[in-house]
Amino acid sequence: MRIVGGSMISALKRLSSVGSPSILASNIRSLSTFGTMSLPDRKPFSPDFFFRQLFDTESSTYSYLLADLKNGEAVIIDPVLEQAKRDAQLVKDLGFQLKYAINTHMHADHITGSGWLRKLTGCQSVIAAASGAKADRHLKEGDRIDFGTHVIDTLATPGHTNGCMSYVIKDQGCVFTGDTLLIRGCGRTDFQEGSPRHLYENVHGKIFTLPENFRIYPAHDYKGQMESSVWEEKRYNPRLTKDLEEFIKIMDNLNLPYPKKIDASLPANRECGVYDIPKE
């Protein structure tokens, strides 16, 4: 994809009445290479792959419902407790069978919806073994999660927390990065055994080495952005484009406030949210 300053080219064309056509053509060709940026072509989702991005306004959390349209098996990534009934109803409306409720890590800003979805749909809860949280299935790097004919590959990407994982669907050209890599940012590293060095090394060694046209879907965004790409974040992420030592200095001096819901969220999420299901 090529993006060129169209207004400048239009201005040159308006001068064609007073200039030589051959000179005009030469100038336009030259301008077309000036300030041009080559975005990698995005890989389209396959016809049998269902994707739905969902949002929780209180915590600014993105959840992702994915499904195989041939057999109806579905998974949801990073569900939120307060949205579990919404998500279960959507699964029912679309005729899917929810197989797994998957967490990228043990969140500190909201309670996971995986426990309630487990009760509502019969799905299994999933999280990294390194998180220390309870779940039906614990993952380590290299484990695969299947739903229908689709496969999620797992990458251990600790740094924000010691139990962070990123989930890659190679055939669809996308990666779900949780709080490890955000759009033009990254997760904080000052609690839950976080480490700026580990986060930097894992992003550069495992996410930024994916194909540049892979879409990036984070667990949060606070500015209304919905997705990014490996290409974009490698060039424009204001923290992760720095060298390691400068990145560590930035992360060590963020001075962020204590997460508002951490005292409730962490104990609840260690238990997969099963003790926080509202009474109906």
Coordinates of C-alpha atoms in Angstrom, one line a residue, residues 38-191:
S38 CA 4.9 1.2 2.2
L39 CA 2.5 -0.6 4.5
P40 CA 2.6 -4.4 4.3
D41 CA -0.5 -5.9 2.8
R42 CA -2.7 -7.4 5.5
K43 CA -3.7 -11.1 5.3
P44 CA -7.5 -11.3 5.1
F45 CA -9.3 -13.6 7.5
S46 CA -10.3 -16.9 5.9
P47 CA -14.1 -17.4 5.1
D48 CA -14.4 -20.0 7.9
F49 CA -12.9 -17.8 10.6
F50 CA -15.2 -15.7 12.8
F51 CA -13.8 -12.7 14.6
R52 CA -15.6 -10.4 17.0
Q53 CA -13.9 -7.7 19.1
L54 CA -15.9 -6.9 22.3
F55 CA -15.4 -4.1 24.8
D56 CA -15.9 -3.4 28.5
T57 CA -16.2 0.3 29.1
E58 CA -15.3 0.4 32.8
S59 CA -11.9 -1.3 32.4
S60 CA -11.3 -0.5 28.7
T61 CA -10.8 -4.2 28.2
Y62 CA -11.0 -5.9 24.8
S63 CA -12.4 -9.4 24.7
Y64 CA -12.2 -11.5 21.5
L65 CA -14.8 -14.1 20.4
L66 CA -13.3 -16.4 17.7
A67 CA -15.0 -19.3 16.1
D68 CA -14.8 -21.9 13.4
L69 CA -17.8 -21.3 11.1
K70 CA -17.8 -24.9 9.8
N71 CA -18.4 -26.7 13.1
G72 CA -19.3 -23.8 15.5
E73 CA -16.5 -24.3 18.1
A74 CA -15.5 -21.0 19.7
V75 CA -13.1 -19.5 22.1
I76 CA -13.1 -16.2 23.9
I77 CA -9.9 -14.3 25.0
D78 CA -9.8 -12.1 28.1
P79 CA -13.5 -12.2 29.1
V80 CA -14.7 -9.7 31.8
L81 CA -17.0 -10.8 34.6
E82 CA -19.5 -8.0 34.1
Q83 CA -19.9 -8.9 30.4
A84 CA -20.1 -12.7 30.8
K85 CA -23.9 -12.8 30.3
R86 CA -23.5 -10.6 27.2
D87 CA -20.9 -12.9 25.8
A88 CA -22.8 -16.1 26.6
Q89 CA -25.9 -14.7 24.9
L90 CA -23.8 -13.8 21.8
V91 CA -22.4 -17.3 21.7
K92 CA -26.0 -18.7 21.9
D93 CA -27.4 -16.3 19.3
L94 CA -24.7 -17.2 16.8
G95 CA -25.1 -20.9 17.4
F96 CA -21.6 -21.5 18.6
Q97 CA -20.3 -23.9 21.2
L98 CA -17.8 -22.1 23.5
K99 CA -14.9 -24.5 24.1
Y100 CA -12.5 -22.3 26.0
A101 CA -12.4 -19.0 28.0
I102 CA -8.7 -18.0 27.7
N103 CA -6.9 -15.4 29.7
T104 CA -3.7 -13.8 28.6
H105 CA -2.6 -13.2 32.2
M106 CA -4.0 -12.7 35.7
H107 CA -5.5 -9.2 35.4
A108 CA -5.3 -6.6 38.1
D109 CA -7.9 -4.1 36.8
H110 CA -10.9 -6.4 36.4
I111 CA -12.2 -9.8 37.4
T112 CA -12.1 -12.4 34.7
G113 CA -15.4 -13.7 33.2
S114 CA -14.0 -17.2 32.6
G115 CA -15.5 -18.6 35.8
W116 CA -19.0 -17.4 35.0
L117 CA -18.8 -18.3 31.4
R118 CA -17.8 -21.8 32.5
K119 CA -21.0 -22.0 34.5
L120 CA -23.1 -20.5 31.7
T121 CA -21.7 -22.4 28.7
G122 CA -19.8 -25.4 30.0
C123 CA -16.5 -24.1 28.6
Q124 CA -13.1 -24.7 30.1
S125 CA -11.0 -22.0 31.6
V126 CA -7.4 -21.5 30.4
I127 CA -4.4 -19.5 31.6
A128 CA -0.6 -19.9 31.8
A129 CA 0.7 -22.2 34.5
A130 CA 3.2 -19.5 35.4
S131 CA 0.4 -17.2 36.4
G132 CA -0.4 -19.2 39.6
A133 CA -4.1 -18.9 38.9
K134 CA -6.5 -21.8 39.0
A135 CA -8.0 -23.0 35.7
D136 CA -9.2 -26.2 33.9
R137 CA -6.2 -26.0 31.6
H138 CA -2.7 -24.6 32.3
L139 CA -0.5 -23.6 29.4
K140 CA 3.2 -23.4 28.8
E141 CA 4.9 -22.0 25.7
G142 CA 4.5 -24.2 22.7
D143 CA 1.1 -25.6 23.7
R144 CA -1.6 -25.4 21.1
I145 CA -5.3 -24.5 21.5
D146 CA -7.6 -25.8 18.8
F147 CA -11.1 -24.9 18.0
G148 CA -12.5 -26.5 14.9
T149 CA -9.8 -26.5 12.2
H150 CA -8.1 -23.4 13.7
V151 CA -5.1 -23.4 16.0
I152 CA -3.7 -20.9 18.5
D153 CA 0.0 -21.1 19.2
T154 CA 1.2 -19.9 22.6
L155 CA 4.1 -17.6 23.4
A156 CA 5.3 -17.0 26.9
T157 CA 5.8 -13.2 27.1
P158 CA 6.3 -12.3 30.8
G159 CA 7.3 -8.8 31.8
H160 CA 4.0 -7.1 32.6
T161 CA 3.4 -10.1 34.9
N162 CA 5.3 -13.3 35.3
G163 CA 2.4 -15.3 33.7
C164 CA 1.7 -13.3 30.5
M165 CA 1.1 -15.2 27.3
S166 CA 0.5 -14.0 23.8
Y167 CA -1.6 -16.1 21.4
V168 CA -0.8 -16.3 17.7
I169 CA -3.1 -17.6 14.9
K170 CA -0.6 -17.9 12.0
D171 CA -3.1 -18.8 9.4
Q172 CA -5.1 -15.6 10.1
G173 CA -2.1 -13.4 10.5
C174 CA -2.8 -12.1 14.0
V175 CA -1.5 -12.1 17.6
F176 CA -3.4 -11.4 20.8
T177 CA -0.8 -9.7 23.1
G178 CA -2.8 -9.1 26.3
D179 CA -1.1 -6.3 28.3
T180 CA 2.4 -7.2 27.1
L181 CA 2.2 -5.0 24.0
L182 CA -0.5 -2.3 23.6
I183 CA -1.1 0.1 20.8
R184 CA 1.7 2.6 21.0
G185 CA 2.5 1.4 24.5
C186 CA 3.0 -1.6 26.8
G187 CA 1.8 -2.9 30.2
R188 CA 3.3 -1.5 33.4
T189 CA 6.0 -3.6 35.0
D190 CA 6.0 -2.5 38.7
F191 CA 3.9 -5.3 40.3

